[in-house]
């Protein structure tokens, strides 16, 4: 049965919500039925596209990857990121969110930002589109903030984050991603909201957790953030297998008779 926003929301205070990113149909089909949520994160611009940040991805590229993921995943709840610059005003945001909903089977869209997104979120929700908010460390703000900054480090920041979360919930967000927020602050936000929080680098007390798939499976080797737990040595396994393949070709051991017509 398809996972809906109601299924996810019912899990709050009952069981942890599981989420992972995916950018293509193949991996989405491997994750589907196992995780509650698949996010087509704009992180794909970095881990898939090799770019230095998420800022340059286009709406068309997100739509392309979202369509691919939706073809592979029939059960999980699918969220897709609105790229940087595509929700600068409520009017643009509605136009672009409608485009995503019309062209893909995404169940919700995600946008970064605090209480300044209040009107944007309510305008999109009014059109019948589910919106996931994203606060704390917001990768789309990397240039304006001069780097990736952990949030909630002092009382003022903690107060603003809680206020942001409450206002975004009020505006109609169905879920909130809490990224790079001090654990006790994320715990307090999660406790005070009736909608679920999905944490990344924000401690154990969030209602669910998400990781970028290439970090989780050890395919991204340049940098491993503190909050990533690596469940597979993906890069090593691929490279070992590739070495064997190259060896077999060069030593004329591949293909065998059984592998030939
Ligand atoms: O782009 C992304 O993958 C994300 C997650 C890290 C939450 O926004």
XYZ file of N, CA and C in Angstrom, residues 81-236:
468
model
N 13.070 18.180 -3.805
C 13.534 19.521 -3.442
C 13.197 20.536 -4.518
N 12.732 21.709 -4.092
C 12.618 22.847 -5.018
C 14.017 23.462 -5.078
N 14.572 23.624 -6.290
C 15.921 24.176 -6.378
C 16.007 25.631 -5.930
N 17.223 26.023 -5.570
C 17.550 27.408 -5.230
C 17.015 28.347 -6.322
N 16.350 29.411 -5.914
C 15.873 30.427 -6.865
C 14.518 30.126 -7.488
N 13.955 28.950 -7.203
C 12.662 28.615 -7.828
C 11.486 28.910 -6.910
N 11.789 29.440 -5.702
C 10.687 29.815 -4.796
C 10.981 31.148 -4.107
N 11.593 32.045 -4.901
C 12.017 33.337 -4.355
C 10.838 34.204 -3.925
N 9.705 34.094 -4.615
C 8.492 34.806 -4.180
C 7.372 33.769 -4.126
N 6.311 34.037 -3.343
C 5.209 33.068 -3.273
C 4.639 32.738 -4.653
N 4.582 33.754 -5.527
C 4.005 33.534 -6.862
C 4.873 32.559 -7.694
N 6.172 32.811 -7.693
C 7.084 31.915 -8.435
C 7.033 30.524 -7.818
N 6.989 30.486 -6.495
C 6.988 29.201 -5.803
C 5.773 28.367 -6.205
N 4.594 29.012 -6.238
C 3.370 28.287 -6.613
C 3.495 27.779 -8.047
N 3.965 28.642 -8.939
C 4.097 28.265 -10.358
C 5.016 27.046 -10.495
N 6.155 27.082 -9.818
C 7.122 25.990 -9.966
C 6.711 24.719 -9.219
N 6.045 24.899 -8.071
C 5.562 23.715 -7.343
C 4.474 23.019 -8.160
N 3.615 23.812 -8.808
C 2.569 23.236 -9.664
C 3.204 22.443 -10.813
N 4.281 22.991 -11.357
C 4.978 22.331 -12.462
C 5.503 20.957 -12.001
N 6.105 20.929 -10.811
C 6.622 19.652 -10.286
C 5.475 18.655 -10.093
N 4.378 19.118 -9.489
C 3.238 18.220 -9.241
C 2.612 17.727 -10.551
N 2.577 18.624 -11.555
C 1.949 18.226 -12.826
C 2.823 17.261 -13.614
N 4.135 17.458 -13.530
C 5.030 16.663 -14.380
C 5.568 15.397 -13.722
N 5.429 15.278 -12.395
C 5.965 14.088 -11.705
C 4.892 13.530 -10.772
N 5.230 12.390 -10.149
C 4.312 11.830 -9.157
C 4.787 12.088 -7.732
N 5.591 13.141 -7.554
C 6.065 13.456 -6.197
C 4.876 13.690 -5.271
N 5.024 13.245 -4.014
C 3.941 13.433 -3.040
C 4.043 14.773 -2.324
N 5.252 15.326 -2.285
C 5.446 16.624 -1.609
C 6.686 17.297 -2.161
N 6.741 18.599 -1.964
C 7.956 19.330 -2.337
C 8.596 19.851 -1.044
N 9.916 20.104 -1.087
C 10.605 20.594 0.114
C 11.275 21.925 -0.203
N 11.137 22.860 0.738
C 11.808 24.146 0.561
C 12.585 24.526 1.831
N 13.707 25.199 1.636
C 14.551 25.600 2.755
C 14.183 27.008 3.219
N 14.278 27.228 4.522
C 14.059 28.585 5.031
C 13.172 28.616 6.256
N 13.352 29.653 7.049
C 12.591 29.817 8.281
C 11.287 30.561 8.061
N 10.935 31.371 9.061
C 9.615 32.024 9.022
C 9.388 32.934 7.814
N 10.478 33.333 7.134
C 10.304 34.162 5.924
C 9.598 33.377 4.814
N 9.498 32.044 4.970
C 8.814 31.216 3.951
C 7.325 30.989 4.270
N 6.866 31.603 5.333
C 5.502 31.391 5.808
C 4.456 31.586 4.690
N 4.516 32.729 4.026
C 3.540 33.044 2.972
C 3.714 32.081 1.775
N 4.976 31.776 1.461
C 5.278 30.861 0.350
C 4.644 29.499 0.614
N 4.863 28.994 1.826
C 4.329 27.670 2.165
C 2.804 27.684 2.145
N 2.194 28.695 2.754
C 0.720 28.686 2.774
C 0.158 28.822 1.360
N 0.837 29.594 0.507
C 0.335 29.739 -0.878
C 0.407 28.409 -1.630
N 1.492 27.663 -1.436
C 1.630 26.367 -2.142
C 0.604 25.362 -1.592
N 0.485 25.350 -0.258
C -0.454 24.407 0.382
C -1.890 24.671 -0.094
N -2.218 25.961 -0.257
C -3.575 26.312 -0.724
C -3.887 25.742 -2.099
N -2.831 25.479 -2.883
C -3.030 24.887 -4.221
C -3.152 23.367 -4.151
N -3.113 22.810 -2.930
C -3.268 21.363 -2.782
C -1.965 20.602 -2.917
N -0.852 21.288 -2.675
C 0.462 20.646 -2.766
C 1.054 20.532 -1.357
N 1.502 19.311 -1.003
C 2.079 19.123 0.335
C 3.495 19.685 0.375
N 3.794 20.401 1.464
C 5.108 21.054 1.581
C 5.855 20.572 2.826
N 7.111 20.205 2.607
C 8.010 19.861 3.705
C 8.943 21.057 3.886
N 9.061 21.538 5.128
C 9.968 22.661 5.392
C 11.348 22.112 5.756
N 12.352 22.964 5.729
C 13.737 22.537 6.015
C 14.438 23.698 6.709
N 14.785 23.503 7.990
C 15.448 24.580 8.739
C 16.759 24.084 9.358
N 17.508 25.003 9.942
C 18.802 24.665 10.546
C 19.903 24.949 9.537
N 20.770 23.963 9.331
C 21.795 24.107 8.288
C 21.082 23.948 6.954
N 21.097 25.006 6.166
C 20.385 24.966 4.882
C 21.406 25.105 3.762
N 21.682 23.992 3.047
C 22.751 24.017 2.042
C 22.578 25.106 0.973
N 21.322 25.518 0.703
C 21.132 26.568 -0.307
C 21.614 27.940 0.183
N 21.921 28.046 1.490
C 22.399 29.313 2.060
C 23.919 29.310 2.248
N 24.587 28.295 1.654
C 26.022 28.118 1.918
C 26.848 29.345 1.567
N 26.498 30.030 0.479
C 27.309 31.196 0.093
C 27.001 32.398 0.960
N 25.691 32.652 1.178
C 25.337 33.840 1.962
C 25.786 33.693 3.418
N 25.867 32.450 3.919
C 26.274 32.259 5.318
C 27.767 31.962 5.434
N 28.448 31.879 4.294
C 29.901 31.652 4.311
C 30.298 30.264 4.771
N 29.513 29.259 4.443
C 29.870 27.876 4.788
C 28.684 27.132 5.374
N 28.917 25.861 5.721
C 27.866 25.026 6.317
C 27.966 25.163 7.837
N 26.987 25.819 8.436
C 27.071 26.160 9.864
C 26.051 25.379 10.691
N 26.556 24.740 11.764
C 25.655 24.064 12.713
C 24.813 25.147 13.401
N 23.520 24.839 13.615
C 22.614 25.854 14.167
C 22.101 25.462 15.568
N 21.642 26.476 16.282
C 21.080 26.257 17.619
C 22.158 26.250 18.689
N 23.278 26.897 18.356
C 24.422 26.822 19.276
C 24.278 27.724 20.496
N 23.415 28.703 20.418
C 23.182 29.541 21.613
C 21.670 29.745 21.797
N 21.290 30.367 22.916
C 19.871 30.502 23.256
C 19.089 31.291 22.203
N 19.728 32.338 21.662
C 19.025 33.159 20.670
C 18.708 32.319 19.434
N 19.722 31.589 18.938
C 19.508 30.743 17.750
C 18.453 29.668 18.021
N 18.519 29.088 19.227
C 17.577 28.029 19.592
C 16.149 28.570 19.589
N 15.985 29.775 20.139
C 14.664 30.410 20.225
C 14.115 30.675 18.820
N 14.987 31.188 17.948
C 14.549 31.494 16.571
C 14.148 30.203 15.841
N 14.938 29.145 16.029
C 14.630 27.875 15.338
C 13.268 27.325 15.772
N 13.012 27.377 17.085
C 11.725 26.874 17.586
C 10.582 27.724 17.037
N 10.790 29.031 17.046
C 9.784 29.967 16.523
C 9.530 29.688 15.021
N 10.635 29.508 14.271
C 10.526 29.198 12.837
C 9.677 27.943 12.623
N 10.028 26.898 13.372
C 9.341 25.613 13.208
C 7.846 25.751 13.491
N 7.503 26.481 14.554
C 6.083 26.655 14.917
C 5.341 27.427 13.825
N 5.991 28.465 13.295
C 5.352 29.293 12.261
C 5.176 28.495 10.962
N 6.177 27.688 10.613
C 6.085 26.894 9.373
C 4.999 25.824 9.501
N 4.882 25.260 10.695
C 3.803 24.296 10.949
C 2.452 24.990 10.778
N 2.347 26.160 11.367
C 1.116 26.961 11.280
C 0.789 27.297 9.821
N 1.829 27.543 9.028
C 1.639 27.901 7.609
C 1.158 26.716 6.779
N 1.272 25.509 7.348
C 0.735 24.343 6.636
C 1.758 23.293 6.250
N 3.032 23.450 6.685
C 4.032 22.418 6.372
C 3.581 21.086 6.975
N 3.797 19.996 6.226
C 3.328 18.689 6.710
C 4.423 17.950 7.475
N 5.639 18.456 7.400
C 6.803 17.798 8.005
C 7.924 18.841 8.001
N 8.924 18.654 8.873
C 10.060 19.583 8.829
C 11.376 18.808 8.903
N 12.268 19.089 7.967
C 13.621 18.530 8.052
C 14.432 19.451 8.960
N 15.089 18.838 9.955
C 15.964 19.588 10.859
C 17.389 19.165 10.552
N 18.143 20.051 9.932
C 19.513 19.679 9.541
C 20.546 20.440 10.361
N 21.531 19.699 10.858
C 22.668 20.316 11.546
C 22.271 21.195 12.709
N 21.338 20.699 13.525
C 20.860 21.476 14.685
C 21.314 20.760 15.966
N 21.777 21.536 16.944
C 22.214 20.920 18.207
C 21.098 19.997 18.739
N 21.503 18.815 19.187
C 20.527 17.765 19.538
C 19.434 18.194 20.511
N 19.814 18.935 21.560
C 18.795 19.310 22.552
C 17.781 20.289 21.963
N 18.244 21.116 21.042
C 17.336 22.084 20.398
C 16.383 21.336 19.453
N 16.949 20.383 18.672
C 16.110 19.577 17.761
C 15.085 18.769 18.565
N 15.505 18.283 19.737
C 14.596 17.515 20.602
C 13.445 18.398 21.060
N 13.765 19.615 21.449
C 12.743 20.562 21.918
C 11.770 20.904 20.781
N 12.294 21.130 19.576
C 11.421 21.436 18.425
C 10.490 20.239 18.170
N 11.073 19.035 18.149
C 10.276 17.831 17.857
C 9.156 17.646 18.876
N 9.482 17.942 20.134
C 8.495 17.779 21.210
C 7.350 18.790 21.081
N 7.680 19.973 20.604
C 6.673 21.042 20.553
C 5.808 21.064 19.303
N 6.180 20.278 18.296
C 5.399 20.272 17.050
C 4.454 19.084 17.024
N 3.321 19.235 16.312
C 2.485 18.041 16.114
C 2.810 17.357 14.786
N 3.539 18.060 13.887
C 3.970 17.411 12.639
C 5.340 16.755 12.871
N 5.666 15.712 12.071
C 6.942 15.024 12.290
C 8.165 15.843 11.888
N 9.264 15.606 12.608
C 10.554 16.196 12.245
C 11.442 15.064 11.725
N 12.170 15.360 10.666
C 13.107 14.377 10.108
C 14.499 14.976 10.282
N 15.338 14.300 11.045
C 16.640 14.860 11.373
C 17.761 14.375 10.469
N 18.723 15.268 10.266
C 19.996 14.875 9.636
C 21.061 15.669 10.392
N 21.887 14.962 11.121
C 22.882 15.634 11.956
C 22.233 16.434 13.063
N 21.073 15.984 13.560
C 20.355 16.745 14.587
C 19.958 15.868 15.776
N 20.663 14.758 15.950
C 20.460 13.930 17.139
C 19.306 12.951 17.057
N 19.187 12.211 18.153
C 18.294 11.053 18.229
C 16.819 11.376 18.441
N 16.547 12.572 18.959
C 15.169 12.832 19.380
C 14.239 13.343 18.275
N 14.742 13.406 17.045
C 13.848 13.777 15.933
C 12.902 12.603 15.697
N 11.783 12.873 15.011
C 10.804 11.795 14.793
C 11.282 10.777 13.766
N 12.222 11.191 12.919
C 12.785 10.271 11.934
C 14.173 10.716 11.570
N 14.832 9.944 10.716
C 16.195 10.274 10.288
C 16.303 10.124 8.787
N 17.144 10.965 8.188
C 17.455 10.835 6.765
C 18.969 10.947 6.576
N 19.499 10.215 5.599
C 20.889 10.394 5.170
C 20.921 10.376 3.651
N 21.953 10.993 3.097
C 22.177 10.958 1.656
C 22.718 9.552 1.321
N 22.114 8.898 0.320
C 22.424 7.477 0.094
C 23.906 7.208 -0.144
N 24.583 8.132 -0.862
C 25.991 7.884 -1.198
C 26.900 8.021 0.025
N 26.453 8.771 1.041
C 27.198 8.843 2.306
C 26.964 7.550 3.091
N 25.704 7.171 3.173
C 25.301 6.001 3.961
C 25.957 4.711 3.461
N 26.126 4.601 2.145
C 26.715 3.383 1.580
C 28.195 3.536 1.230
N 28.790 4.634 1.675
C 30.242 4.789 1.524
C 30.722 4.967 0.100
N 29.910 5.608 -0.725
C 30.347 5.864 -2.099
C 31.028 7.225 -2.233
N 30.703 8.131 -1.296
C 31.268 9.475 -1.367
C 32.469 9.527 -0.437
N 33.667 9.635 -1.013
C 34.876 9.446 -0.208
C 35.611 10.730 0.162
N 35.261 11.834 -0.521
C 36.029 13.070 -0.291
C 35.935 13.543 1.161
N 34.745 13.379 1.762
C 34.516 13.956 3.084
C 33.416 13.178 3.784
N 33.621 12.834 5.060
C 32.569 12.131 5.802
C 32.149 12.991 6.997
N 30.959 13.610 6.904
C 30.521 14.424 8.045
C 30.373 13.566 9.306
N 30.543 14.204 10.472
C 30.461 13.525 11.783
C 29.159 12.736 11.951
N 28.038 13.279 11.389
C 26.734 12.655 11.641
C 26.458 11.435 10.752
N 27.354 11.171 9.785
C 27.095 10.045 8.867
C 27.554 8.735 9.485
N 26.677 7.742 9.511
C 27.108 6.381 9.824
C 27.147 5.630 8.503
N 28.338 5.071 8.204
C 28.521 4.394 6.916
C 28.218 2.907 7.082
N 27.204 2.420 6.354
C 26.756 1.032 6.505
C 27.380 0.077 5.499
N 28.150 0.621 4.569
C 28.766 -0.201 3.528
C 30.016 0.522 3.055
N 31.039 -0.253 2.680
C 32.210 0.378 2.060
C 32.021 0.361 0.555
N 30.981 1.051 0.089
C 30.585 0.979 -1.317
C 31.713 1.247 -2.297
N 32.465 2.337 -2.058
C 33.523 2.716 -3.004
C 34.572 1.615 -3.087
N 34.970 1.083 -1.905
C 35.983 0.014 -1.895
C 35.484 -1.227 -2.618
